[in-house]
Each structure stands twice: as C-alpha cells, then as structure tokens.
Coordinates of C-alpha atoms and ligand atoms in Angstrom, one line a residue:
X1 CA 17.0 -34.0 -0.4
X2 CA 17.9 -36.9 2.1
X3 CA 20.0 -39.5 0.1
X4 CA 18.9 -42.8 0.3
X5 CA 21.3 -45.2 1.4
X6 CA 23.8 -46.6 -1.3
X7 CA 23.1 -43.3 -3.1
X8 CA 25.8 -40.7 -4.2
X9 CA 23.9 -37.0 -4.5
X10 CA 24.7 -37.8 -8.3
X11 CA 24.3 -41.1 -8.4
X12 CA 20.5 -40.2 -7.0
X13 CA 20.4 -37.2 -10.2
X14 CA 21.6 -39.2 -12.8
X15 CA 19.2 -42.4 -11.9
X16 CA 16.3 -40.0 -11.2
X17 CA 16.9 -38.7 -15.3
X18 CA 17.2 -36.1 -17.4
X19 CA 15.2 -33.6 -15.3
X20 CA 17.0 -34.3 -12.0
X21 CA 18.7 -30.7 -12.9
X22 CA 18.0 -29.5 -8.9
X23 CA 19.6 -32.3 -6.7
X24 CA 20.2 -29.2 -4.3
X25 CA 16.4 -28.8 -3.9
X26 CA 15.1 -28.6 -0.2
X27 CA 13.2 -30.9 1.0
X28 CA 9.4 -30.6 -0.3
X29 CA 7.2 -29.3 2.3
X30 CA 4.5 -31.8 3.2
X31 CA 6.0 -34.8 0.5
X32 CA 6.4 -37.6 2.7
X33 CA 9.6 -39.2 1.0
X34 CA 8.5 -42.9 -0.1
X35 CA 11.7 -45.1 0.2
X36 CA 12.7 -46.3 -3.6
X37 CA 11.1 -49.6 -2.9
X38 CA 7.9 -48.4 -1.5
X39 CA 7.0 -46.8 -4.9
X40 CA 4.4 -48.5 -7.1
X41 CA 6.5 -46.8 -9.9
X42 CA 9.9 -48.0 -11.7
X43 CA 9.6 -50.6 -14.4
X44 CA 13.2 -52.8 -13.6
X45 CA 15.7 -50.8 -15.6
X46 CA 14.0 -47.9 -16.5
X47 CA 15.2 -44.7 -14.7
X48 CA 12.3 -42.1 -16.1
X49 CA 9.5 -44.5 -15.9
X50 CA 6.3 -43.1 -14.5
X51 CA 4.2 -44.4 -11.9
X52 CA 2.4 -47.5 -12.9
X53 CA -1.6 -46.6 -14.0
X54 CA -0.3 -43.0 -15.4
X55 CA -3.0 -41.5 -17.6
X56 CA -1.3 -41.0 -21.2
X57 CA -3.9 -38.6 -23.4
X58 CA -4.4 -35.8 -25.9
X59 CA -6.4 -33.5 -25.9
X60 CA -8.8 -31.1 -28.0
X61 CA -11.3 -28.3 -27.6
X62 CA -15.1 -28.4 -29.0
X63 CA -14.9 -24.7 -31.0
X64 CA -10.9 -25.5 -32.3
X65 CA -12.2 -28.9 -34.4
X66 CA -15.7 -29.4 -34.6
X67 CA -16.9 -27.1 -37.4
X68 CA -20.8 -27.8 -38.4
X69 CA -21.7 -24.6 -36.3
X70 CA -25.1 -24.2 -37.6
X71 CA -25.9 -28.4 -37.9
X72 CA -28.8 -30.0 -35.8
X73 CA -29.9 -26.6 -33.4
X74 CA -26.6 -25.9 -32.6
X75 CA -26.4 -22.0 -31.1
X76 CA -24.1 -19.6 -32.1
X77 CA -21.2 -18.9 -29.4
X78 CA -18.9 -15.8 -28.9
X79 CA -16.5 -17.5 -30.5
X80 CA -18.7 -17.5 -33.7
X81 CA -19.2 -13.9 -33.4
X82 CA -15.6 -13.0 -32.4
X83 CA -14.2 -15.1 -35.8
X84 CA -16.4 -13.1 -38.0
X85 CA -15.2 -9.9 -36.8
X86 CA -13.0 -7.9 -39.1
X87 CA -9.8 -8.0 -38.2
X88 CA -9.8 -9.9 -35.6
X89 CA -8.4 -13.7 -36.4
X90 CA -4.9 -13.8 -38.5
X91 CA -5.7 -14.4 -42.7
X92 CA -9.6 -13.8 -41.6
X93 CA -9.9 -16.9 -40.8
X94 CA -13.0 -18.9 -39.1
X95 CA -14.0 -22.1 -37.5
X96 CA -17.3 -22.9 -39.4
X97 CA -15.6 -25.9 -40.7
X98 CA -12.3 -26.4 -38.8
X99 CA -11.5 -30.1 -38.6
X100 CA -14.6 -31.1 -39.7
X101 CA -14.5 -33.5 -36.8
X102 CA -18.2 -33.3 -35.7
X103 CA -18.6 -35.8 -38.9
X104 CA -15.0 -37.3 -38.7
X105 CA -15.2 -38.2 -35.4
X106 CA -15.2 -41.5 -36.1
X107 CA -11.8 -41.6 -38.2
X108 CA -10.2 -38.8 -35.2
X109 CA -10.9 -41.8 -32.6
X110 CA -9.2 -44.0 -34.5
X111 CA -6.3 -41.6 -35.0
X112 CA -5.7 -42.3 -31.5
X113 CA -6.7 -45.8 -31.0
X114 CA -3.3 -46.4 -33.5
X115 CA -1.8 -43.7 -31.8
X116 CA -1.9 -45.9 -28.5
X117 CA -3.6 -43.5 -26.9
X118 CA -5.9 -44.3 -24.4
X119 CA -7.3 -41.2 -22.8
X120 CA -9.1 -38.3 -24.1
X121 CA -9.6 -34.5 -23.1
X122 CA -12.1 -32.9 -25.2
X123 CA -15.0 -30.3 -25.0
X124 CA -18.1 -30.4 -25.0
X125 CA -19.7 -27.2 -26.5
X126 CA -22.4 -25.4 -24.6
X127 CA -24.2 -23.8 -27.4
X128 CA -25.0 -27.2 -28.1
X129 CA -26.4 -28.7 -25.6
X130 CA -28.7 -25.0 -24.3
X131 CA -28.5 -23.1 -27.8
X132 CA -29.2 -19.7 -26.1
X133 CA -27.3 -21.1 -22.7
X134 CA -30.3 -21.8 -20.5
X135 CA -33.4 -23.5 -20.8
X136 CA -34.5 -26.9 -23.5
X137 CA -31.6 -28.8 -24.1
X138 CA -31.3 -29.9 -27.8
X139 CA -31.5 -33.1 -28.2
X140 CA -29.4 -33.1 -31.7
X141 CA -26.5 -31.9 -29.8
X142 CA -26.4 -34.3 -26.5
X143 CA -26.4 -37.2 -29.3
X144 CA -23.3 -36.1 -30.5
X145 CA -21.5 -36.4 -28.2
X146 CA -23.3 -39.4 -26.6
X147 CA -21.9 -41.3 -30.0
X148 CA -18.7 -39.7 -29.7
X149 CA -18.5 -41.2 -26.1
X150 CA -19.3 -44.6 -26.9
X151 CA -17.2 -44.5 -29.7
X152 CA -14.4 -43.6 -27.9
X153 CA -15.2 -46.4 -25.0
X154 CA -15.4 -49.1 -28.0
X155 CA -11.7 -48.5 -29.0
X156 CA -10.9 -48.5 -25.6
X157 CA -10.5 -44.8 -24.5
X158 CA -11.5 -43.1 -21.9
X159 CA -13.3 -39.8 -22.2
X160 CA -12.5 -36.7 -19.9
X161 CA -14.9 -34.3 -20.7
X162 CA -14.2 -30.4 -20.3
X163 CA -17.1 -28.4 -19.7
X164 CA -16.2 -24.8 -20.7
X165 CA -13.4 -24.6 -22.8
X166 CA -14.5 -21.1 -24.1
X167 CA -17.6 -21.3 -26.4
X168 CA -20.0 -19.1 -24.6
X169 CA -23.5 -19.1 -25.8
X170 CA -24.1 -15.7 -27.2
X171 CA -27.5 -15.3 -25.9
X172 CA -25.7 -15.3 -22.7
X173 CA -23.0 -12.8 -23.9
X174 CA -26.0 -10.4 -25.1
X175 CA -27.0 -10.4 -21.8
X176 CA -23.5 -9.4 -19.7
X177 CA -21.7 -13.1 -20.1
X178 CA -19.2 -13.2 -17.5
X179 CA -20.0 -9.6 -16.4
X180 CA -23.6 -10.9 -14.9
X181 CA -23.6 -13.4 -12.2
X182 CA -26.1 -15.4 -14.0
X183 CA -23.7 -16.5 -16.3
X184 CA -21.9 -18.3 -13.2
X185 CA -25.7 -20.2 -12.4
X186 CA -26.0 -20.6 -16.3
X187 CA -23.2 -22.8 -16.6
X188 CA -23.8 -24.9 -12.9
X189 CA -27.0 -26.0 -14.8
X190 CA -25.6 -26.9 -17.9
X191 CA -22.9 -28.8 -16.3
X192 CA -25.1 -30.1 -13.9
X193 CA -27.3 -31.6 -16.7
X194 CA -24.1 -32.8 -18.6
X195 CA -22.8 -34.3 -15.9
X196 CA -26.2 -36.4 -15.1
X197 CA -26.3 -37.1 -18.6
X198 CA -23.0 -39.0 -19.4
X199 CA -21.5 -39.5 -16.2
X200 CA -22.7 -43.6 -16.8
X201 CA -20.2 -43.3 -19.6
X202 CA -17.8 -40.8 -18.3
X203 CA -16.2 -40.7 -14.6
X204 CA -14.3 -37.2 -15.2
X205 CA -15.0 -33.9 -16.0
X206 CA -13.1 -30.7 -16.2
X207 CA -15.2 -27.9 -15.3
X208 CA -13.7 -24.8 -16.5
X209 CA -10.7 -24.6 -18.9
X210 CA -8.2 -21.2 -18.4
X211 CA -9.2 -19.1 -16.2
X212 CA -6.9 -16.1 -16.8
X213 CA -7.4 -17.2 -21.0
X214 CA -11.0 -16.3 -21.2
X215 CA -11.7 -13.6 -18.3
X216 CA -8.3 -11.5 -18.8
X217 CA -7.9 -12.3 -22.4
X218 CA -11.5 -11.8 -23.5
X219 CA -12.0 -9.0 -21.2
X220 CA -9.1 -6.8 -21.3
X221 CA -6.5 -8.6 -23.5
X222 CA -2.9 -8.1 -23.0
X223 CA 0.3 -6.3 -24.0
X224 CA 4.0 -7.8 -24.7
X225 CA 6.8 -7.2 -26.4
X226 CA 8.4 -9.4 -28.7
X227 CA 11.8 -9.2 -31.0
X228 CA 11.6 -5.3 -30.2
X229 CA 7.8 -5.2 -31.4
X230 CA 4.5 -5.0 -29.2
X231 CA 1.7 -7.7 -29.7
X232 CA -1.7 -7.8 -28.2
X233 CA -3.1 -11.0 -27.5
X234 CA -7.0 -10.6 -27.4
X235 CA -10.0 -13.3 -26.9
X236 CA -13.7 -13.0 -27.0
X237 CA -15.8 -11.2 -26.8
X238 CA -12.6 -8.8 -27.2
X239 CA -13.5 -6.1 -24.4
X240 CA -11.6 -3.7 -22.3
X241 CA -13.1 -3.2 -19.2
X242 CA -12.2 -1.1 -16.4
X243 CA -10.0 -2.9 -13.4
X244 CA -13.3 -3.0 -11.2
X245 CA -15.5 -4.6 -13.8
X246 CA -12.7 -7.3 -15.0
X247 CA -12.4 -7.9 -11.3
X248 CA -16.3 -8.6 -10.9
X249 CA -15.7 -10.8 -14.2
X250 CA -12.9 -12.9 -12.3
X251 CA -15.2 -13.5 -9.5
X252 CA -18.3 -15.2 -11.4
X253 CA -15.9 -17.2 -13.1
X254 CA -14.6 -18.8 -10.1
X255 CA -17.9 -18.7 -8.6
X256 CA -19.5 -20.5 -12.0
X257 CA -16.2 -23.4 -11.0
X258 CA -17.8 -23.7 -7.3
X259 CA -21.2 -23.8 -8.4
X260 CA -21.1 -26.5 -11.8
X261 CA -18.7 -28.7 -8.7
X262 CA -21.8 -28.5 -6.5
X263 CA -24.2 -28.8 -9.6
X264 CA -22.1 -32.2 -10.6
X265 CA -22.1 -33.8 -7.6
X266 CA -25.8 -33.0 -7.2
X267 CA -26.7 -34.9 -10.5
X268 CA -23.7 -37.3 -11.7
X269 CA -23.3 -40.8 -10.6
X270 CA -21.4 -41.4 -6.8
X271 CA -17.8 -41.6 -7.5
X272 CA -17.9 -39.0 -10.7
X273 CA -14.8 -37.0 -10.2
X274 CA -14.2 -33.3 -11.6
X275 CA -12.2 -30.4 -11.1
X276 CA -11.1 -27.5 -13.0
X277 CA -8.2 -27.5 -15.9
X278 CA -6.4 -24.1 -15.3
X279 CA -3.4 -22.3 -16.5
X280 CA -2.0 -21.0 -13.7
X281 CA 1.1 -18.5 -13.8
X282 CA 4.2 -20.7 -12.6
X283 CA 6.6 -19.0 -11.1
X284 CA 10.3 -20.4 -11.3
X285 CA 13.2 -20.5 -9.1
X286 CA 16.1 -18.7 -11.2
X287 CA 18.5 -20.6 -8.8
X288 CA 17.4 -23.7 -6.8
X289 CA 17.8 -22.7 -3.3
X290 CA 15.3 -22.8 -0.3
X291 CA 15.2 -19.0 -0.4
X292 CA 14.3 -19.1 -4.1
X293 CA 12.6 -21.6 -4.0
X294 CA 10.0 -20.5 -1.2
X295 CA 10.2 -17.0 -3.1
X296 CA 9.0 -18.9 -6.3
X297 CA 6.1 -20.5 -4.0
X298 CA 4.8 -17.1 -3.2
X299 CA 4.9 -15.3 -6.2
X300 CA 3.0 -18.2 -7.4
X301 CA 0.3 -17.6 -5.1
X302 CA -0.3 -14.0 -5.1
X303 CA -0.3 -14.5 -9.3
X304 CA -2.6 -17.2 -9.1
X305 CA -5.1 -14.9 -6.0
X306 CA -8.3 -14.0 -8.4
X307 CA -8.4 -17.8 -9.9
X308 CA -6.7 -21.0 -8.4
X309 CA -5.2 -19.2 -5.1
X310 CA -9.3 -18.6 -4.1
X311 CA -10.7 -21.9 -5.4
X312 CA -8.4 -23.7 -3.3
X313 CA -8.3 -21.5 0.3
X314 CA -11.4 -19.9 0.0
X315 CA -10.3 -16.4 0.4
X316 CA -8.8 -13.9 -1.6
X317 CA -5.4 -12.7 -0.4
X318 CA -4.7 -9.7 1.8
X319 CA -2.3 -8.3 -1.3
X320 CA -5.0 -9.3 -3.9
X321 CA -7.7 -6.8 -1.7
X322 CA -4.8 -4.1 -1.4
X323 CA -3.8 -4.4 -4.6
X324 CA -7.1 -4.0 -6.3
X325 CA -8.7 -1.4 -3.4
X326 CA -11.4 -0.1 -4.5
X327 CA -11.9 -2.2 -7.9
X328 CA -11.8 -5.3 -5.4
X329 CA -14.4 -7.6 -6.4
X330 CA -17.7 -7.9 -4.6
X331 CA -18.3 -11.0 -2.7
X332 CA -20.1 -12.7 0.5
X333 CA -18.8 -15.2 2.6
X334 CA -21.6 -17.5 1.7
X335 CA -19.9 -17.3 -2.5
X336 CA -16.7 -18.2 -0.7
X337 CA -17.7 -21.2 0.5
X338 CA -19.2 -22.1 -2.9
X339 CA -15.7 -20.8 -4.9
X340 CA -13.7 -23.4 -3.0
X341 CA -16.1 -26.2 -2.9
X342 CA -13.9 -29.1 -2.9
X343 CA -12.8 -30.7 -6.4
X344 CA -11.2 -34.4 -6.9
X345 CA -8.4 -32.7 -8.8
X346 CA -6.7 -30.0 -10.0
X347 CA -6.0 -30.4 -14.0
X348 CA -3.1 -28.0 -14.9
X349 CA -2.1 -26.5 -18.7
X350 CA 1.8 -25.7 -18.8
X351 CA 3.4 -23.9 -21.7
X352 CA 5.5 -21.8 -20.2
X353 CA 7.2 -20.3 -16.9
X354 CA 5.2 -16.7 -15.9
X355 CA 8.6 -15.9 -15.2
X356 CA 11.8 -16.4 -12.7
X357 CA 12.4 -15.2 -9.9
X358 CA 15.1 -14.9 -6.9
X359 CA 14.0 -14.4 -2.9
X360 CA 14.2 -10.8 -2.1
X361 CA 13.9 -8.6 1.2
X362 CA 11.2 -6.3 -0.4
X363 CA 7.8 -6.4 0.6
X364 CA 6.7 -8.9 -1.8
X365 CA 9.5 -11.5 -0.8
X366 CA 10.2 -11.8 -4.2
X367 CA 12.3 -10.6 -7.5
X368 CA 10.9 -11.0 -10.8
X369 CA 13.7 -11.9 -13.1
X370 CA 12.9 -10.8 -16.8
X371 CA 13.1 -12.8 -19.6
X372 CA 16.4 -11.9 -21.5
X373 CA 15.9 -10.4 -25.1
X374 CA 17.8 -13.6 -26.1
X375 CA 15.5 -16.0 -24.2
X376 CA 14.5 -18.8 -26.4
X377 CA 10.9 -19.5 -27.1
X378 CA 8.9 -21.5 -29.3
X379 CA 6.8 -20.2 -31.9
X380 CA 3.9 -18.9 -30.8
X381 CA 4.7 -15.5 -29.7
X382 CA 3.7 -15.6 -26.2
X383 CA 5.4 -19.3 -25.8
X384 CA 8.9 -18.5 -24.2
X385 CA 10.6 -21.8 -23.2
X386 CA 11.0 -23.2 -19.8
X387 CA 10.6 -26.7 -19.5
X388 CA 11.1 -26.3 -15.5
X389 CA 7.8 -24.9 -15.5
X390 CA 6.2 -28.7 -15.5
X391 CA 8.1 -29.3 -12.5
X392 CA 7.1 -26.2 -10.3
X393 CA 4.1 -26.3 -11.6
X394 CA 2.3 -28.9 -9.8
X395 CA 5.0 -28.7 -7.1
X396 CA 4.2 -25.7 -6.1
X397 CA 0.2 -26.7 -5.9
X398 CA 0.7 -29.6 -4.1
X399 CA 3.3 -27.5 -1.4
X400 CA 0.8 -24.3 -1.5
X401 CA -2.7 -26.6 -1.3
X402 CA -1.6 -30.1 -0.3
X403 CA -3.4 -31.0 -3.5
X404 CA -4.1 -35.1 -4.5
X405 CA -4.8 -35.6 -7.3
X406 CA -2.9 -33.2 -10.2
X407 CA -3.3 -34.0 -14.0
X408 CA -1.6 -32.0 -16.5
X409 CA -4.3 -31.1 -18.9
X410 CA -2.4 -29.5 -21.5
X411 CA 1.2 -29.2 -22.6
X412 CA 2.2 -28.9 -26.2
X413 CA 3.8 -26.1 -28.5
X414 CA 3.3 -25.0 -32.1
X415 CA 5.6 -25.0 -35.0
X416 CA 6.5 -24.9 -38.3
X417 CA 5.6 -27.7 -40.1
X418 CA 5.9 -28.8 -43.1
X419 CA 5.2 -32.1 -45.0
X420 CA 8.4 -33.7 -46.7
X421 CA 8.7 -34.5 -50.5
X422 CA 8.5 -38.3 -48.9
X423 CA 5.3 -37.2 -46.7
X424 CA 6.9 -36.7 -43.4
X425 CA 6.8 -34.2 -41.1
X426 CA 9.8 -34.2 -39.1
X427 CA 8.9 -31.6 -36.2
X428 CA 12.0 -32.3 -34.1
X429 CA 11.2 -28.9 -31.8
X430 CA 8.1 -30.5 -30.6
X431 CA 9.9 -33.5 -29.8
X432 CA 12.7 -31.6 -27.8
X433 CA 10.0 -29.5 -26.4
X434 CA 7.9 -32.7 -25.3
X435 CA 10.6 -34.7 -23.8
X436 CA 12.0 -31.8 -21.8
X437 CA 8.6 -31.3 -20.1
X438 CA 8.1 -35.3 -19.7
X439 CA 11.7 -35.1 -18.2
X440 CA 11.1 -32.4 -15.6
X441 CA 7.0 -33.8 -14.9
X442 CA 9.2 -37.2 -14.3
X443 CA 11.0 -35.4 -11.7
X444 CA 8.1 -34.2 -9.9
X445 CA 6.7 -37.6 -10.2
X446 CA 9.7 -39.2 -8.9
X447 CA 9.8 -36.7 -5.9
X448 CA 6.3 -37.8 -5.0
X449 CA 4.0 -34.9 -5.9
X450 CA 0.9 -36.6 -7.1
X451 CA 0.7 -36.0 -11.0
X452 CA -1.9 -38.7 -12.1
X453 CA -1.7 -38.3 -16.2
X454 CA -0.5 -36.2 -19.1
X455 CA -2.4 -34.6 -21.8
X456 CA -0.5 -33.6 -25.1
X457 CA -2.4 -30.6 -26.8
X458 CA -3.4 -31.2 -29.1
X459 CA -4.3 -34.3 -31.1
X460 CA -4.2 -32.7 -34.2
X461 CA -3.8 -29.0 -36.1
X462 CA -6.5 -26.8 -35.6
X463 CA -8.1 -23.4 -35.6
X464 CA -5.6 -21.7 -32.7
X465 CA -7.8 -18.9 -31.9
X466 CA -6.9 -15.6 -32.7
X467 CA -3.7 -17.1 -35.0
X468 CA -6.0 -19.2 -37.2
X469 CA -4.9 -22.2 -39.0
X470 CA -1.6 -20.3 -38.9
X471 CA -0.6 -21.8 -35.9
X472 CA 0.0 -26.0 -35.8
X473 CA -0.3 -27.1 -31.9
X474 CA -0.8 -31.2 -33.3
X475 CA 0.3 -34.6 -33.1
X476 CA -1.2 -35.4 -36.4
X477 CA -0.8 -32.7 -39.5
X478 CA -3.8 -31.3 -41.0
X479 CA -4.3 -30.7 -44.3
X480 CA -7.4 -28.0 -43.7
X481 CA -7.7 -27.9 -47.7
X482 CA -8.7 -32.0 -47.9
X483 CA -8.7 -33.1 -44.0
X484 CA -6.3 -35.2 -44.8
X485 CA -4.1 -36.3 -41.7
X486 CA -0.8 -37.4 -41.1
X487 CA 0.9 -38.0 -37.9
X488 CA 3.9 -36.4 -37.2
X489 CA 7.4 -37.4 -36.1
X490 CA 5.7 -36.8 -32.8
X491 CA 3.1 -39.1 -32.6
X492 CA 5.5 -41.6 -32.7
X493 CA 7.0 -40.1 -29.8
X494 CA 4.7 -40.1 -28.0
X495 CA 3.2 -43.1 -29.0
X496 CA 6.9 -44.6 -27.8
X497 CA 6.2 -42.6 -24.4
X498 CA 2.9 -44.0 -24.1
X499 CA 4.0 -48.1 -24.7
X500 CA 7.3 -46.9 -22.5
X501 CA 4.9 -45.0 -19.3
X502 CA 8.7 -43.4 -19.7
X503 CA 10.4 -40.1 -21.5
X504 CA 12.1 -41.6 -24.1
Ligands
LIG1 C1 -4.4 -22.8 -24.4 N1 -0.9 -17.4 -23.7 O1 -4.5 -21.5 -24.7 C2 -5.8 -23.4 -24.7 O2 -6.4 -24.1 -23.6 C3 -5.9 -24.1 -26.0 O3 -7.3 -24.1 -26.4 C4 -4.9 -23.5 -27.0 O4 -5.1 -24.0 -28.2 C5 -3.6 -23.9 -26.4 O5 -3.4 -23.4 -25.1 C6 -2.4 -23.3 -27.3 O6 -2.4 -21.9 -27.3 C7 -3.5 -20.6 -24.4 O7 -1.0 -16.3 -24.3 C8 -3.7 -19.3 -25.0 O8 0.1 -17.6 -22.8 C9 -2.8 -18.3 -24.7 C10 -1.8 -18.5 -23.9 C11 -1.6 -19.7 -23.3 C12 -2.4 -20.8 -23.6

C-alpha cells in the first residue's frame, strides 16, 4: 500500500479502523488509489465511516416469512413439498404460516421504518405470480406485492426485489426443474413480466439468489464434519444426481441468470438495474502477502467456475472442463454469450470464508488450509467464523472481474436467543459478529473497491430451511407462538450503524 503523505504505515491502519488488520497488503490490482481528500466518503472525525449514499438494508425471503401458501391462487412450490416430507425439516416443521407476513406486512414495514432502515431486499415468490411457473399470471398474487411495494415507498424505503430466492413452482419441478432447460426460459418470462410490472416502483432487482444453495444443495446436498460428527446439509427438491446431470443443472441455472438479465431489460423501465445475489466461495489469504494473496484470488476463481466465474467471463475454465471430463456440461457458444450478459451489479451473501489458503508451487497455485478442530464458528453448523471473508470477498470480484457496482446482499449469523425476564434479548454474538464484518467491508470500502450497500439477513426470525424455526437469523425476535416481535440488542446496532453510515 503507498502511504499517503503525513502517514505512518500505522498511523494509515489505525485511522483506516478496526479492520485495517493487512497494512502489508499489495497493492490492489486495477484500484486506482483515490487520495484521502478525493473521497466522497469520511464524515470529519469519523475513521470507519462509509462512503456517503451507502445503502443500509435487511433483508428477507418470500417462502422463509410469508406463510398463506394456499391464499388467493397461490401455487404450491418445492419448498412446500420438500417441508412436508418426513424427515426432512428439524421438529417437522413447515412454512404454511411462518411469519404470517403476507397479512402483517404492514406492521414488518414498520418494523423497519423505526428501525431506520431504509432499504429492502425481499422476494418475490414465483408460484405466485405463474402458479404452475408459466402461463396466466394471477392477479391475487401481483397485488400483493404491488401493496407491499407502495407500502414500503410510503415509509420511505426502497424495495430491491429478488427474483428467485428458491420457491420453485412445482409444476415446473414435475417436469425436470432445473434438470430441463425450460426451467431457465420459465423463469426469463416470469422475471421479465415482474420486472415490467413493478419496475415504475422498483429500480433494482436481484435475479437469482445462491447459486451453489439451490443447484448443489437441492441436487446433491453435501457432507461435513462437525465436533467429530458428520452432517448433511440438503435443499429441495433433496436429489442426488450423478456429476454429469448436477453439471447440466449448474448450467440452466446460470443460463436462467443470462436469460431473466436479457428478459428485464427487454420489459422494465430504461435505467432499471439488476444483477444476481450469489454466494460465492471466498477464499482467504491465511497470511497477507502478494503470493497468498494472488493464491487466494485463484482458488477463488476456479471455486466460483460453474456459477459467478462463467457469468462474468463468459467461459468456463480450462480446470473446470478437465476437472469435470466427461460430466462437463453441455453448452454452445451462442448460451455463453447469454450466461454472461452484462448485469449493473454483482449482489454478494457472506457468512463465511470457503476456506484459507497459502500460495503453493503445485499445479493449482494454491494450498487449502483446513479449518482447525478448534476453529470458532457461529451456530449454525455450517457457519465457521471469518470475518475477513467480507473483505476478500468483493475484493477479489472487483480484482478477478473489474466489477462496479458490488452490494452485499446478505450477511448475518444465527444464535441462541432468548428473551430476558425484563424482555430483552441481549444477542451480543450477533453484534460481535456484525461489527467485525462491518469493520473488514469498511476496509474494502476504504481501499476503494466499489461496495455500494449492506444488507443484514434477516429482518426478523424465520423458518431457516431445513433447521426450522430452530434456527434465529433476525434483527427482531419472533415469537412464532403469537407473532409477537421484539427487536433485539441488534437492531439497535444496527440502527446506530445505519444513523452513524459507520461500524460502531
Ligand atoms: C442463505 N451454507 O442460505 C440464504 O440466502 C438465506 O435464505 C438463509 O436463510 C441464510 O443464508 C442463512 O442460512 C445459506 O450451508 C444456506 O453454507 C446454507 C449455507 C449458507 C447460506
């Protein structure tokens, strides 16, 4: 890093915050460095403020709060039939009621209007708009979330809308869901008619949420070991396909992202912006220098090549084809083209690091370093914790694909929470969790990779997939007995973050 005159190294790292933990970091290939006083961002005598206009938001998913699954036409989704599986969600349960929030959704946007909260991510769920996933749209179910749009816009939020945050319509799964290529033109006409719909009241979307969540997960699941003991983590519909088939899977995924782009700029308003909101597999410099830190960049690539890696070069990478061989995905040049049709912005959900690693003279050019048995994490099973993650993160995009726009659109963690004989909830791992990742986001911000906004999941408690209700991801406590909420210890941080534009 060149210091800036008047600087120390540490002087730099201390005024730069918390998160300035890598003052030995190279350069960033293809920042520009804007001179302190160039920057729209500091307020006066705030060191971790950031850039002024940053979007401050929670966020939410249609199936994890709405409930009223069978109310005004609305189609069943594989979600629906997945939760009434046997066996397959923690304490059986289901998300026919959830948060009730498709007739709360008055009282939820007002949640965050005292929250201070002035952006929203939330879902909208395909089965309602095309109950069987193609053909009439329902009329029932594009008023519902036309009123929860304008009621948003009356207190003063803005909506981002996510297109596909999991809900398949079962019709469409009866018929080979992400297996078919249909499914891929299915959802560019759904989000095509979405977008023309509301984009006079919405100037985002997010296309597609999770990638690896819904194609790996759903299709194959996956294995890991915890405290000694294996878990599998499974989505719907729950399959477990053969490499070649979750291959073909990956593909019309990325080819439904190209497609709903084209389909939104086709039919939304000029100047409607989208992109997808993915989880992409971060990896980490174990120790900060330009060799690691390169390594880092291309292990992050090559674990990103069937999703993010594609969408953004328009190829799949020579080790992804030699990798998979003969199970390699089949694909023109012409679907290509359409995979990486060009988006406004990248949106980018960070839990956790995929893992560390150090620079190596092996093939790959890298060295995955494991997680130690005693590596703290949070307590989700899967959610190991490395807050550095939401500083490579969208580093590493903006080095790999000179990205402009980045937004994180998810960063949260569960945990156990309880209310207080005086009615609190004091989470204080949430907060420590949240204002490490605001600290190291800060640093990315202050280095000059372009992270526009920040979206806290979740709003509130709700049905956590294949956990349940087991699992608390909110701001706000849910009572799911009486819908009752109450905000946490949290949502004052971050409603202290949000008047700040700082970590506090
Ligand atoms: C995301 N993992 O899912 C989803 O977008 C949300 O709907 C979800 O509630 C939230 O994160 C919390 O889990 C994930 O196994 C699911 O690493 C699984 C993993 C990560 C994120």
């Amino acid at each position: 890093m060149r210091m800036r005159k008047g600087f120390t190294r540490r002087g730099f790292a201390k005024a730069a915050g918390a998160a300035a933990v890598g003052a030995t970091a190279a350069p960033l290939a293809g920042i520009a460095e804007t001179p302190a006083g160039d920057r729209p961002n500091p307020a006066p005598g705030n060191a971790t403020s950031f850039p002024q206009g940053f979007t401050w938001g929670v966020a939410t998913s249609a199936f994890q709060i709405e409930g009223a699954v069978k109310e005004d036409g609305r189609g069943a989704s594989i979600w629906d039939t997945y939760t009434h599986t046997p066996r397959k969600i923690r304490n059986g349960d289901n998300a026919d009621v959830a948060n009730d929030h498709y007739h709360r959704y008055r009282d939820d946007v007002k949640l965050m209007r005292d929250m201070g909260v002035r952006n929203y991510r939330f879902s909208i769920a395909w089965p309602r708009i095309f109950p069987d996933g193609i053909g009439q749209p329902n009329a029932k179910g594009l008023d519902f979330y036309r009123r929860l749009i304008d009621a948003l816009l009356e207190a003063g939020i803005e909506p981002f809308p996510t297109l596909y945050h999991w809900d398949l319509p079962q019709a469409l799964q009866d018929k080979g869901g992400w297996q078919s290529r249909d499914t891929a033109k299915a959802f560019a006409d759904y989000a095509g008619y979405v977008a023309g719909r509301f984009s006079d009241r919405a100037r985002n979307f997010f296309t597609v949420n999770e990638f690896y969540s819904f194609v790996d997960l759903g299709h194959r699941g996956a294995e890991m070991t915890v405290d000694g003991k294996k878990v599998r983590i499974e989505f719907a519909p729950g399959l477990k396909l053969s490499n070649a088939a979750l291959n073909q899977a990956r593909h019309h995924a990325v080819l439904a992202q190209g497609l709903s782009v084209q389909a939104i700029r086709a039919s939304a308003k000029a100047g409607t912006k989208c992109g997808p909101a993915d989880n992409l597999s971060t990896a980490v410099p174990a120790i900060e220098t330009p060799e690691n830190i390169r390594a880092a960049e291309i292990a992050t690539r090559e674990m990103n090549a069937g999703y993010l890696t594609v969408m953004l070069e328009g190829k799949y990478t020579d080790a992804y084809l030699a990798n998979t061989g003969k199970d390699a995905p089949k694909f023109t040049d012409d679907e290509l083209k359409i995979i990486a049709s060009p988006v406004d912005f990248i949106g980018l959900n960070i839990y956790r690091p995929a893992l560390y690693v150090v620079a190596s003279e092996q093939a790959r050019g890298f060295r995955p370093i494991p997680f130690n048995k005693s590596h703290p994490r949070m307590l989700s099973l899967w959610h190991v914790l490395g807050p550095e993650a939401m500083y490579w993160a969208p580093r590493h995009v903006q080095s790999l694909w000179k990205t402009r726009e980045i937004y994180i659109t998810e960063s949260g963690c569960a945990a156990n929470d309880e209310i207080s004989a005086s009615g609190n909830v004091d989470d204080s791992d949430r907060i420590m969790y949240l204002r490490n990742h605001l600290a190291h986001l800060h640093r990315a911000a202050t280095e000059g990779v372009p992270v526009k906004g920040y979206f806290a999941w979740s709003l509130m408690d709700n049905f956590e997939w294949s956990d349940g209700f087991t699992s608390r991801f909110g701001l706000v406590h849910v009572d799911f007995k009486t819908q009752k909420r109450t905000p946490k210890l949290s949502a004052e941080y971050f409603r202290q973050a949000i008047a700040n534009n700082a970590v506090v």
